[in-house]
Structures are given as structure tokens and as C-alpha cells.
Short mmCIF file of C-alpha atoms in Angstrom, two decimals:
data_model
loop_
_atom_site.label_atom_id
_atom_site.label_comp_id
_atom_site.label_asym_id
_atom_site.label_seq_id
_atom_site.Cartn_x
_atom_site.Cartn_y
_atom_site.Cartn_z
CA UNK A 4 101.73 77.10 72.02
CA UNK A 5 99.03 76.61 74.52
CA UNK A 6 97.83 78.95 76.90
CA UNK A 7 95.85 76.53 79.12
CA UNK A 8 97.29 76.93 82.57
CA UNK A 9 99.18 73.38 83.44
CA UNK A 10 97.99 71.18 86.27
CA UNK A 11 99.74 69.51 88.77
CA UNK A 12 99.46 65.35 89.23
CA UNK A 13 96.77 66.19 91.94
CA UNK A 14 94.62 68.87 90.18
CA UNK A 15 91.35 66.10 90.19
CA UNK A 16 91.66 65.54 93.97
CA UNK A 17 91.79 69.14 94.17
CA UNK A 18 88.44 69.57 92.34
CA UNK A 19 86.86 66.98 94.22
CA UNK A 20 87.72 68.44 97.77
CA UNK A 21 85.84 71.36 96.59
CA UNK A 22 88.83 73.66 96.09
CA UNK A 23 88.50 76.83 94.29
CA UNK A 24 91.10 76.94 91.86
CA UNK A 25 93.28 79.84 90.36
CA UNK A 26 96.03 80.47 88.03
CA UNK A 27 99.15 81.19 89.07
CA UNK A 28 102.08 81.51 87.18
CA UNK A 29 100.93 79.43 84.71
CA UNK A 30 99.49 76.53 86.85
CA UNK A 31 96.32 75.88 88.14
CA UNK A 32 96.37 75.59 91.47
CA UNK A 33 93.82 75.31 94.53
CA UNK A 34 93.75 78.74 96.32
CA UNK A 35 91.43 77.46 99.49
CA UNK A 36 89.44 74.26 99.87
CA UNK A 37 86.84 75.84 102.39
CA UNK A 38 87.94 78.73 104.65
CA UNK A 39 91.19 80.49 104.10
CA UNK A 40 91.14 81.72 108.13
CA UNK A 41 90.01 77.76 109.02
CA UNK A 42 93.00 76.76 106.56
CA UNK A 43 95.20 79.26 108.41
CA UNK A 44 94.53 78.40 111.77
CA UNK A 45 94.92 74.43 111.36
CA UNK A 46 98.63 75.00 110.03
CA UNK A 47 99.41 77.20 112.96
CA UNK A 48 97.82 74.87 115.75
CA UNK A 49 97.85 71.59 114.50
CA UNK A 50 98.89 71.06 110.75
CA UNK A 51 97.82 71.69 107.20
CA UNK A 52 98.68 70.20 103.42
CA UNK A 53 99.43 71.67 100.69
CA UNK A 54 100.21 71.39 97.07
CA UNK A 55 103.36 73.00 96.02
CA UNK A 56 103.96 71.15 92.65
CA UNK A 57 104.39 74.19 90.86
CA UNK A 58 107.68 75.28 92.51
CA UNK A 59 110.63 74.75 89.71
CA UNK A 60 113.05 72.50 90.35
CA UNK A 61 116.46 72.55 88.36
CA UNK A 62 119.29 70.06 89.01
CA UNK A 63 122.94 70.82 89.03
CA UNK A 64 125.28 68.14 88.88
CA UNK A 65 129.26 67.23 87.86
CA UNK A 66 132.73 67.39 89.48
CA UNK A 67 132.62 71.75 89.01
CA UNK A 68 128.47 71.86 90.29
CA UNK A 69 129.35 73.56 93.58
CA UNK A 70 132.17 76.07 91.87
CA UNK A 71 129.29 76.75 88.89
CA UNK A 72 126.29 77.40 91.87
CA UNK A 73 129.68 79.30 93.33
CA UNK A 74 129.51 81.60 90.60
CA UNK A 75 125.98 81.81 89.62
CA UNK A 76 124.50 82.41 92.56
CA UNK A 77 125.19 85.05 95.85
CA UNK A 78 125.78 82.08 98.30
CA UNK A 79 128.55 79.95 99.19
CA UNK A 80 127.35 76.45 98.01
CA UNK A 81 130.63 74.70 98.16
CA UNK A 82 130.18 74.90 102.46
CA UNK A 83 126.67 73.16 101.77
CA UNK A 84 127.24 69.76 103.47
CA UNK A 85 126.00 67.07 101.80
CA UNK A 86 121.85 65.95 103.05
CA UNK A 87 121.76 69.91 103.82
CA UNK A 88 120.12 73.03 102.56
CA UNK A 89 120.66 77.03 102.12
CA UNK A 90 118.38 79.81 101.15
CA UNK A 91 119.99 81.95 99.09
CA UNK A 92 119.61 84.22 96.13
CA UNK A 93 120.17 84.53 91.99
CA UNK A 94 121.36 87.93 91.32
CA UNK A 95 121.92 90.00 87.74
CA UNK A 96 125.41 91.34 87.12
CA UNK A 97 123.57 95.04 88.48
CA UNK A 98 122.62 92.89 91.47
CA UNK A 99 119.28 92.73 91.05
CA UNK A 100 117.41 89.80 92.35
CA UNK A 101 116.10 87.59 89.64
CA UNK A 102 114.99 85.49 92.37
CA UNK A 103 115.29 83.73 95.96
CA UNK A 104 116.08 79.82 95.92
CA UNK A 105 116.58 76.84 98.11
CA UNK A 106 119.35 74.87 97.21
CA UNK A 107 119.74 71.36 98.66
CA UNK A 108 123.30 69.33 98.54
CA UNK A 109 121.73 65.59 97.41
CA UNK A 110 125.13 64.56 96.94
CA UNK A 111 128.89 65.52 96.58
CA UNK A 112 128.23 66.31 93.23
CA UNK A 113 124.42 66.74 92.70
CA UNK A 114 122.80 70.00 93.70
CA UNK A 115 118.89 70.30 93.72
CA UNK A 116 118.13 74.00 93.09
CA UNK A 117 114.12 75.19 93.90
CA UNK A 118 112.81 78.65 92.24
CA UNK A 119 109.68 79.98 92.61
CA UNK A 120 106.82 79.10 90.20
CA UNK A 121 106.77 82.57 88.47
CA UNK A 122 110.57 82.42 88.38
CA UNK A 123 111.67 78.54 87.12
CA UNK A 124 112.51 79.38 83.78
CA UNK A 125 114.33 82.50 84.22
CA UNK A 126 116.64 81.10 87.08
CA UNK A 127 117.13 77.97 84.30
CA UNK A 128 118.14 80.08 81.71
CA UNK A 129 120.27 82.09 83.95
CA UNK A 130 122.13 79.13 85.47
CA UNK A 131 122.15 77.48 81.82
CA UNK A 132 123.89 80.76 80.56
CA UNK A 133 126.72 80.65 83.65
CA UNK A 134 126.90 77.60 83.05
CA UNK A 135 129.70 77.91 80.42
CA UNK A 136 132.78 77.06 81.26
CA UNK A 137 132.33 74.64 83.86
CA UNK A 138 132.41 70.73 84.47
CA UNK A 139 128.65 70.47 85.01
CA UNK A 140 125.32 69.97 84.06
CA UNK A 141 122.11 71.92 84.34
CA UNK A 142 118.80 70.17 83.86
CA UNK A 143 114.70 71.30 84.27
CA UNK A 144 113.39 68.58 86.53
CA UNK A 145 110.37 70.62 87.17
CA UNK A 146 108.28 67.40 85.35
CA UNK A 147 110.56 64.96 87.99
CA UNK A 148 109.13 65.68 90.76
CA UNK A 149 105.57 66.23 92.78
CA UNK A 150 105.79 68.87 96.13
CA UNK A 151 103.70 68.40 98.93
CA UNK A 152 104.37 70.17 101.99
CA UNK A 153 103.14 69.48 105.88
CA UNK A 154 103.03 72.11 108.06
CA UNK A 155 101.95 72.98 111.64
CA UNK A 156 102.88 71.88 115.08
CA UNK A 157 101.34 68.01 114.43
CA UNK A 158 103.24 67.80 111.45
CA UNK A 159 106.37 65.75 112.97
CA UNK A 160 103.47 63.11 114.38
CA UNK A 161 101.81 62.64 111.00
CA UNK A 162 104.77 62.06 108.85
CA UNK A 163 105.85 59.68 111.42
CA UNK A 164 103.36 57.35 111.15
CA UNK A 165 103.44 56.83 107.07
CA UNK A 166 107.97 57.06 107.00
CA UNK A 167 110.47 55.04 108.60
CA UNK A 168 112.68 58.09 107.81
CA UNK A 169 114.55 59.41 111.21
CA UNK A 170 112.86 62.83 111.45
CA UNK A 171 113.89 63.37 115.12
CA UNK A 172 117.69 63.43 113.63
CA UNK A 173 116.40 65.73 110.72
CA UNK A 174 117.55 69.53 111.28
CA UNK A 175 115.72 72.41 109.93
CA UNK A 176 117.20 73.00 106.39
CA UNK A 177 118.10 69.48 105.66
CA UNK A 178 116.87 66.96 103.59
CA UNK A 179 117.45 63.07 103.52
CA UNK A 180 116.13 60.47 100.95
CA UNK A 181 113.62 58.17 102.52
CA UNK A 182 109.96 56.30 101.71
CA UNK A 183 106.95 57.81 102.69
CA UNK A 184 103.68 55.78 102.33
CA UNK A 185 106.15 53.14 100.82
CA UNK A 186 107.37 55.46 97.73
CA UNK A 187 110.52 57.25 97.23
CA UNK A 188 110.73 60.92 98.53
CA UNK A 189 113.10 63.49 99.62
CA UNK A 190 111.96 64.68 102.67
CA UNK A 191 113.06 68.01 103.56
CA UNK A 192 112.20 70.01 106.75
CA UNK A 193 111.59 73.31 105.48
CA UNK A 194 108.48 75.60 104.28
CA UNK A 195 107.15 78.51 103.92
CA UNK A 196 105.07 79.09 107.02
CA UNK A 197 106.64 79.87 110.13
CA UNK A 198 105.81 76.65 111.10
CA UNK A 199 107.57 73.31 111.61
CA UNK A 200 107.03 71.05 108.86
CA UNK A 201 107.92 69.09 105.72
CA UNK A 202 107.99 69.15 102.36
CA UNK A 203 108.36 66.35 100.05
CA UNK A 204 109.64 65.90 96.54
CA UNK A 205 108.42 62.81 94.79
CA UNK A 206 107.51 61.53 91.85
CA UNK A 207 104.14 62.92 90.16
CA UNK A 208 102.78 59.05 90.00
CA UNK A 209 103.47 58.96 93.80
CA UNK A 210 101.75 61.91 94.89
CA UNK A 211 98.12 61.28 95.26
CA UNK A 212 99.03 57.67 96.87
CA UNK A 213 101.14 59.88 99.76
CA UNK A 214 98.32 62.82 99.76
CA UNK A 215 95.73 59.89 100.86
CA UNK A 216 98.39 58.15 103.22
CA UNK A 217 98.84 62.04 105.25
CA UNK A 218 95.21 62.67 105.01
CA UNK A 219 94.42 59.48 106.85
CA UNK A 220 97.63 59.74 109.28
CA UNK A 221 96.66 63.71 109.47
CA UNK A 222 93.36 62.66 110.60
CA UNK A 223 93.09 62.51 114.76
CA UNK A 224 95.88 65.70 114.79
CA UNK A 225 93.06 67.98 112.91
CA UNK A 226 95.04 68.35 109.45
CA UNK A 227 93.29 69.61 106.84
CA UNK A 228 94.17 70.65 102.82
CA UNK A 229 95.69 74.31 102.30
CA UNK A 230 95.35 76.47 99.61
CA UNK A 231 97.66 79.24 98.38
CA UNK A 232 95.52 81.93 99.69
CA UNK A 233 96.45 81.02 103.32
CA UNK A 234 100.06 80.36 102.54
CA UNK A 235 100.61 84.25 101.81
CA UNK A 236 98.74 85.11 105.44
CA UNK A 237 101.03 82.57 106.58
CA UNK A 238 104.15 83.97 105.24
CA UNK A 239 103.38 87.35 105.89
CA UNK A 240 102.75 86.60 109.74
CA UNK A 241 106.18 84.98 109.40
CA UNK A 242 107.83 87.79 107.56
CA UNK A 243 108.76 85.83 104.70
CA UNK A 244 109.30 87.56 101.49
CA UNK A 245 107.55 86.68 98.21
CA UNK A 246 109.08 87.44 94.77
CA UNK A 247 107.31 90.10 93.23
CA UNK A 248 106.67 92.09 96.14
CA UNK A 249 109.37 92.20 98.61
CA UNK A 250 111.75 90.95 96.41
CA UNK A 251 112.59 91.99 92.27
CA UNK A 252 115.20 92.96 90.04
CA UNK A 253 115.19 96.73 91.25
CA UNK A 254 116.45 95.82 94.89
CA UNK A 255 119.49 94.09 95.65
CA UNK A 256 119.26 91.91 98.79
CA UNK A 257 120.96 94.71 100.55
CA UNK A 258 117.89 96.69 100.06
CA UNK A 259 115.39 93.88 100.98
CA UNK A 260 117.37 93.40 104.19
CA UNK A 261 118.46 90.55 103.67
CA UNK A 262 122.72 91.10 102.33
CA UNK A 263 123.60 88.39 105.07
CA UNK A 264 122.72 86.14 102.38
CA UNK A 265 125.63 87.34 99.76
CA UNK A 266 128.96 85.76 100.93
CA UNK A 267 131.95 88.20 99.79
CA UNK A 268 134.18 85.56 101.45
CA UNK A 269 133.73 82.91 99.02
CA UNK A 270 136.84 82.42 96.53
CA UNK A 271 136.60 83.41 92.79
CA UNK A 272 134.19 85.64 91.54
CA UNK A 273 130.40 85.51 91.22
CA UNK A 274 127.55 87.10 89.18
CA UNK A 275 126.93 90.67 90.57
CA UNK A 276 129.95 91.01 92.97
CA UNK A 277 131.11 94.39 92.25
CA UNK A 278 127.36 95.87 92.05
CA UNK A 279 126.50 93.96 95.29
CA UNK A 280 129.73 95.18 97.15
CA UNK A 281 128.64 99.05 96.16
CA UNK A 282 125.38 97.89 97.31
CA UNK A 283 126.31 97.10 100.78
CA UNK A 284 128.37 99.86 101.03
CA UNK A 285 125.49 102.24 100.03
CA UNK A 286 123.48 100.70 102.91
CA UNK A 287 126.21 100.99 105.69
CA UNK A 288 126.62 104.97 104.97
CA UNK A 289 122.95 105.86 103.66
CA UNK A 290 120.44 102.96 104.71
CA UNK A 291 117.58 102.66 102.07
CA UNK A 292 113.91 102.23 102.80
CA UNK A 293 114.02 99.51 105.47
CA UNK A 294 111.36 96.43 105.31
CA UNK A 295 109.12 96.65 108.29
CA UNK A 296 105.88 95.49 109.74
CA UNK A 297 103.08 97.77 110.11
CA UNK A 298 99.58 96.51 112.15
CA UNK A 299 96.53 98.11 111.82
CA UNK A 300 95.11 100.49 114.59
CA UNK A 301 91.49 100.24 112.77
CA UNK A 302 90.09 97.66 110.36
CA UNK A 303 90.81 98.65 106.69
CA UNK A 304 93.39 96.18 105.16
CA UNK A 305 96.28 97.72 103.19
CA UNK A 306 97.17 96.28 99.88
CA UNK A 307 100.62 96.23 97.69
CA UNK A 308 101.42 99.43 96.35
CA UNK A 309 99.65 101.37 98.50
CA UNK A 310 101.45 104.47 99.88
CA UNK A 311 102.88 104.85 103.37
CA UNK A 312 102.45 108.12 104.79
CA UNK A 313 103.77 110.42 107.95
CA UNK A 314 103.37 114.04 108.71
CA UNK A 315 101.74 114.34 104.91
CA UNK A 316 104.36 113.09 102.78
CA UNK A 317 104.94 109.66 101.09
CA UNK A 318 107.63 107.78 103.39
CA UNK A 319 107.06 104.27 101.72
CA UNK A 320 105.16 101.35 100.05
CA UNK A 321 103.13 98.74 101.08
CA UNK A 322 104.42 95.46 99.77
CA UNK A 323 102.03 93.07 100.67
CA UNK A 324 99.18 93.50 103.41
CA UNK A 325 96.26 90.74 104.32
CA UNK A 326 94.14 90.30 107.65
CA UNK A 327 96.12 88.68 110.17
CA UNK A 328 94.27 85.53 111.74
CA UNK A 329 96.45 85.29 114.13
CA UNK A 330 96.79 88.69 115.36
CA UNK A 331 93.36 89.19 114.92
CA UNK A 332 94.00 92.64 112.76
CA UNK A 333 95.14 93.33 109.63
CA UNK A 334 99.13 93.52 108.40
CA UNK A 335 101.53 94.73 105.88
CA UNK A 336 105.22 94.69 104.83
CA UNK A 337 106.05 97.94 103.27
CA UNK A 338 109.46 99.87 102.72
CA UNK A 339 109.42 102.76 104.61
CA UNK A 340 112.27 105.40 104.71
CA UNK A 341 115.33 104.92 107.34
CA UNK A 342 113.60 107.80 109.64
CA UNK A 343 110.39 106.11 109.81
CA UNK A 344 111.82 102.23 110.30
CA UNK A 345 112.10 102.31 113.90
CA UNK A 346 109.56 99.78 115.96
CA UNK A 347 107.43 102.37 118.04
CA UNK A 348 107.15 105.28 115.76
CA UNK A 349 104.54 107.48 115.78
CA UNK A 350 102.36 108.86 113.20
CA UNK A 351 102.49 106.42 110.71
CA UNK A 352 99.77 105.50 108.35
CA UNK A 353 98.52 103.98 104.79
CA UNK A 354 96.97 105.92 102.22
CA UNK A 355 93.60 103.65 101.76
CA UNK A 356 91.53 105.53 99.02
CA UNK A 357 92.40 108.48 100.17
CA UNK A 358 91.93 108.55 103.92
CA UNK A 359 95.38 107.65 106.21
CA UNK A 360 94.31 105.16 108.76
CA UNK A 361 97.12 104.44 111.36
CA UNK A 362 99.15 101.75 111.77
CA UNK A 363 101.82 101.11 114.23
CA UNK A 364 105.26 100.23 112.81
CA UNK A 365 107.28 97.17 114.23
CA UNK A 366 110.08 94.65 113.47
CA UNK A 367 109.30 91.52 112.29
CA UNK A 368 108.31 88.96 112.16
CA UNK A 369 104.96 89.38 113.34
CA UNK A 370 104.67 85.88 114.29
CA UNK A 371 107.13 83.43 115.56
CA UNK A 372 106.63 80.18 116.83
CA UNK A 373 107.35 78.80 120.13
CA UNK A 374 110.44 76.18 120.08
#
């Protein structure tokens, strides 16, 4: 078996843009074309486009697809209308997340679910394994389909002019079929940026024919390509959690903050229920470390891992940190004890090498977009 990293259907226009490239999760993929803050700053004031072709998607289909995703997953797919879609989460029977998903309702009877990169074939085996029992199919149709994603405040402008799609009537966390640049597409308004935007699902043929067609429509509105390295700043601004470091198989989405997603209500019984249900009560009497923001009072950036401190003892961990563009200082996401969690708090810091610089703690997200 090869260990070359695998390359999306765009991976030569990358190279001749310039992009620096990096592994990850087994593709190659372009990390920045020029400047990661320039990158940055185009998504959040007029628009940016990336690649996103590594993302996993599995399809779910048959008369019992919504009472398999039902079972499989935390959610409550079945209320999913059809041309919408849900984050949610895949959780072990000790309720563990294996990962966090998008799931999109393409028909009555066709689900599309999208994992992360890192994640695609665990989530595949998962849902192959719960699959058992039920009137449906699972299928990898991670070599289907091409993602590209437009983001930024332009974005709705650009698309316009290369779809006869109705994005006006297209809600955030929906998805209708349509053509952009004359080829087939989902187009689905969501992303991973804080940001209005799009992404698009096509097929890999398609993609550097509709890459062109954006970059030409993208042109008078200032878009330019973006790498991965500026979708984490973006993300992070946004409070957004990424697999791996927010989010893994030792916290339950209770712990992450996030147990709105699990739906209790939802007939029959899913993977995890009992551990998840002693998992939220475990955070109603004795919260957990809480996810937070903290911003830097001096310069030093924080990294993952790196220990929160107050009055001398370890309160927390940083989960991810990066300098903010936006805020102009750098950031982090850390867990932090219950005590400590509170915006305002005083006396907080991160153990950089040894010295405790201070940061000041408060809710996120750090960024939010104006409607």
C-alpha cells in the first residue's frame, strides 16, 4: 500500500498559484498561496476560495436511512427536511466523540453524511457496522465528489454571477441541487468560517472548470485562493471546534459544550444513549472544564497542550491558539476548570516555556459577523 499522500482533482492549479503544500490526513493539500493574514483578511471582508476536497463524504440511502442515521448518530435526522442540513455528532457506545458531521437530507430517502478528512474512514466503518439491521445502504463517495467552498461577505455576489441557482431563497444549513459554471453541483450554504458562504460538491472533472469560472466572477469583489492555514485562524475567531483538539473520543459533547446537539427526545435507541444521559447529568451537578476563549494581554502565542494556569496551579489546557488577524492579538480555546470559566476573571494565564503571560478569559466566539 502506498504511502504517497493523495491529491485532490485541483492539486496542479494549486502548484501553479504558488501554494505551499502540506499533508494532511493523508492528502496533499495547499496550506497558503501567499500570505496566511492576506488570505485571512480577504475571507472576512470580501471573500476567499478554498479547496476542501479532502472532507469524506459517505452516502446513506433506503426506505430505513433516516431510522439507521437515527441510531448511529446523536441527532435526530428523521426531522431533517428534505434540501436541509444539521451538524451533529458520531458518538462510541462510552459516548465518546468519534467525530462531528454535517449531514444533508438530498432526498426522502438519500442522506449525504460529511466527516472530517482525518475522520472519513472511521465514521464509514462505524456507520457500516450500525448499519446492520436496517433497510439501507452505506456507501464511500469520498472519490464522487470535488469541495470547493466560497466564503466572505462578497461571496453571495460571486456565485451569483456563474449559477442560476436561487441563493436569495437558500437558508443557512441548506443545500439545493443546481449548475454552477454550467456543471452539476450541490450548493450548500455552510462553512467553516464565521462567514457567509458556500460550499459546493461536484464532480472531480468539474472542479477546475468552476475554480476558473469563481476566480474570474471573484475578480472585481477582491477574492482570492485560501489555504488551510487561514481556515484554522478563521475557525478559531469563530469558535468552531476542530477534531483533534476541541473535540476526541475522551469528551462527550457534554464536555465540549456542545450536548444541545444529542437529542434524548428522538424515539428508539441510539449509539451511546445511556453513557451520554450520565454524561449530561454529570455536567448539570458538577460542570467539567468549560471551553472558553482566552486573548492575549502581551504578544507570545499559546499553542495546544499548553497549560492554563491561576494562582500557581494548572486550571486547564490550551486547545488550539494562533494570532488573531482580526483582533489584532493572539487567541486560544482551552478547557479551563468551572471556577476559572467565567468571562472577566482575573489572574489567568498560559504556561509559555515556563513564564505565565496573562490572558484575559471570555466567551466565545471571538468573532461574529454582522447580519
Amino acid at each position: 500500500m502506498s504511502n504517497a499522500p493523495r491529491l485532490t482533482a485541483l492539486d496542479a492549479l494549486h502548484r501553479s498559484l504558488g501554494a505551499t503544500m502540506t499533508d494532511f490526513a493523508g492528502w496533499d493539500m495547499p496550506l497558503r498561496y501567499a500570505s496566511e493574514r492576506d488570505e485571512h483578511n480577504a475571507v472576512r471582508t470580501k471573500a476567499g476560495l478554498f479547496d476542501l476536497s479532502h472532507m469524506g463524504e459517505i452516502a446513506v440511502t433506503g426506505p430505513e436511512a433516516a431510522k439507521l442515521l437515527d441510531y448511529a448518530l446523536v441527532g435526530n435526522m428523521g426531522t431533517v427536511g428534505v434540501g436541509r442540513a444539521r451538524y451533529t455528532m458520531i458518538c462510541r457506545a462510552d459516548g465518546g466523540i468519534l467525530d462531528d458531521l454535517i449531514v444533508y437530507r438530498l432526498a426522502d430517502q438519500e442522506y449525504m453524511v460529511v466527516a472530517n478528512a482525518s475522520n472519513a474512514q472511521v465514521v464509514l466503518d462505524a456507520l457500516t457496522e450500525r448499519q446492520a439491521g436496517f433497510d439501507a445502504v452505506v456507501r464511500d463517495d469520498r472519490d464522487a465528489y470535488a469541495l470547493l467552498a466560497v466564503q466572505g461577505p462578497h461571496s453571495p455576489a460571486i456565485l451569483k454571477a456563474v449559477t442560476d441557482a436561487d441563493l436569495d431563497g437558500l437558508k443557512y444549513y441548506a443545500g439545493l441541487p443546481g449548475t454552477v459554471a454550467g456543471v452539476p453541483a450541490l450548493i450548500a450554504r455552510t462553512g467553516y468560517t464565521g462567514e457567509d458562504g458556500f460550499e459546493l460538491f461536484l464532480k472531480p472533472e468539474h472542479a477546475e472548470t468552476v475554480w476558473q469560472a469563481l476566480t474570474e466572477a471573484g475578480q472585481e469583489y477582491g477574492l482570492v485562493p485560501a489555504g488551510l492555514s487561514c481556515r484554522d485562524t478563521l475557525r478559531l475567531e469563530a469558535g468552531m471546534p476542530l477534531y483533534g483538539h476541541e473535540l476526541s473520543t475522551s469528551l462527550t459533547p457534554f464536555d465540549a459544550g456542545l450536548g444541545r446537539v444529542v437529542k434524548f427526545e428522538k424515539d428508539g435507541d441510539f449509539v451511546g444513549r445511556e453513557a451520554l444521559a450520565a454524561a449530561a447529568e454529570r455536567a448539570e451537578q458538577n460542570p467539567p472544564r468549560k471551553l472558553v476563549g482566552l486573548i492575549a494581554e502581551g504578544r507570545r502565542v499559546p499553542r495546544a497542550e499548553m497549560q492554563v494556569v491561576a494562582d500557581g496551579e494548572v486550571i486547564g489546557s490550551v486547545t488550539s491558539g494562533a494570532p488573531s488577524p482580526t483582533l489584532g492579538k493572539p487567541i486560544a480555546m482551552a478547557y479551563v476548570d468551572a471556577a476559572h470559566a467565567e468571562a472577566g476573571t482575573k489572574g489567568v494565564g498560559v504556561d509559555i516555556r515556563g513564564t505565565h503571560e496573562p490572558y484575559e478569559v471570555v466567551a466565545l466566539p471571538f468573532y461574529k459577523r454582522q447580519k
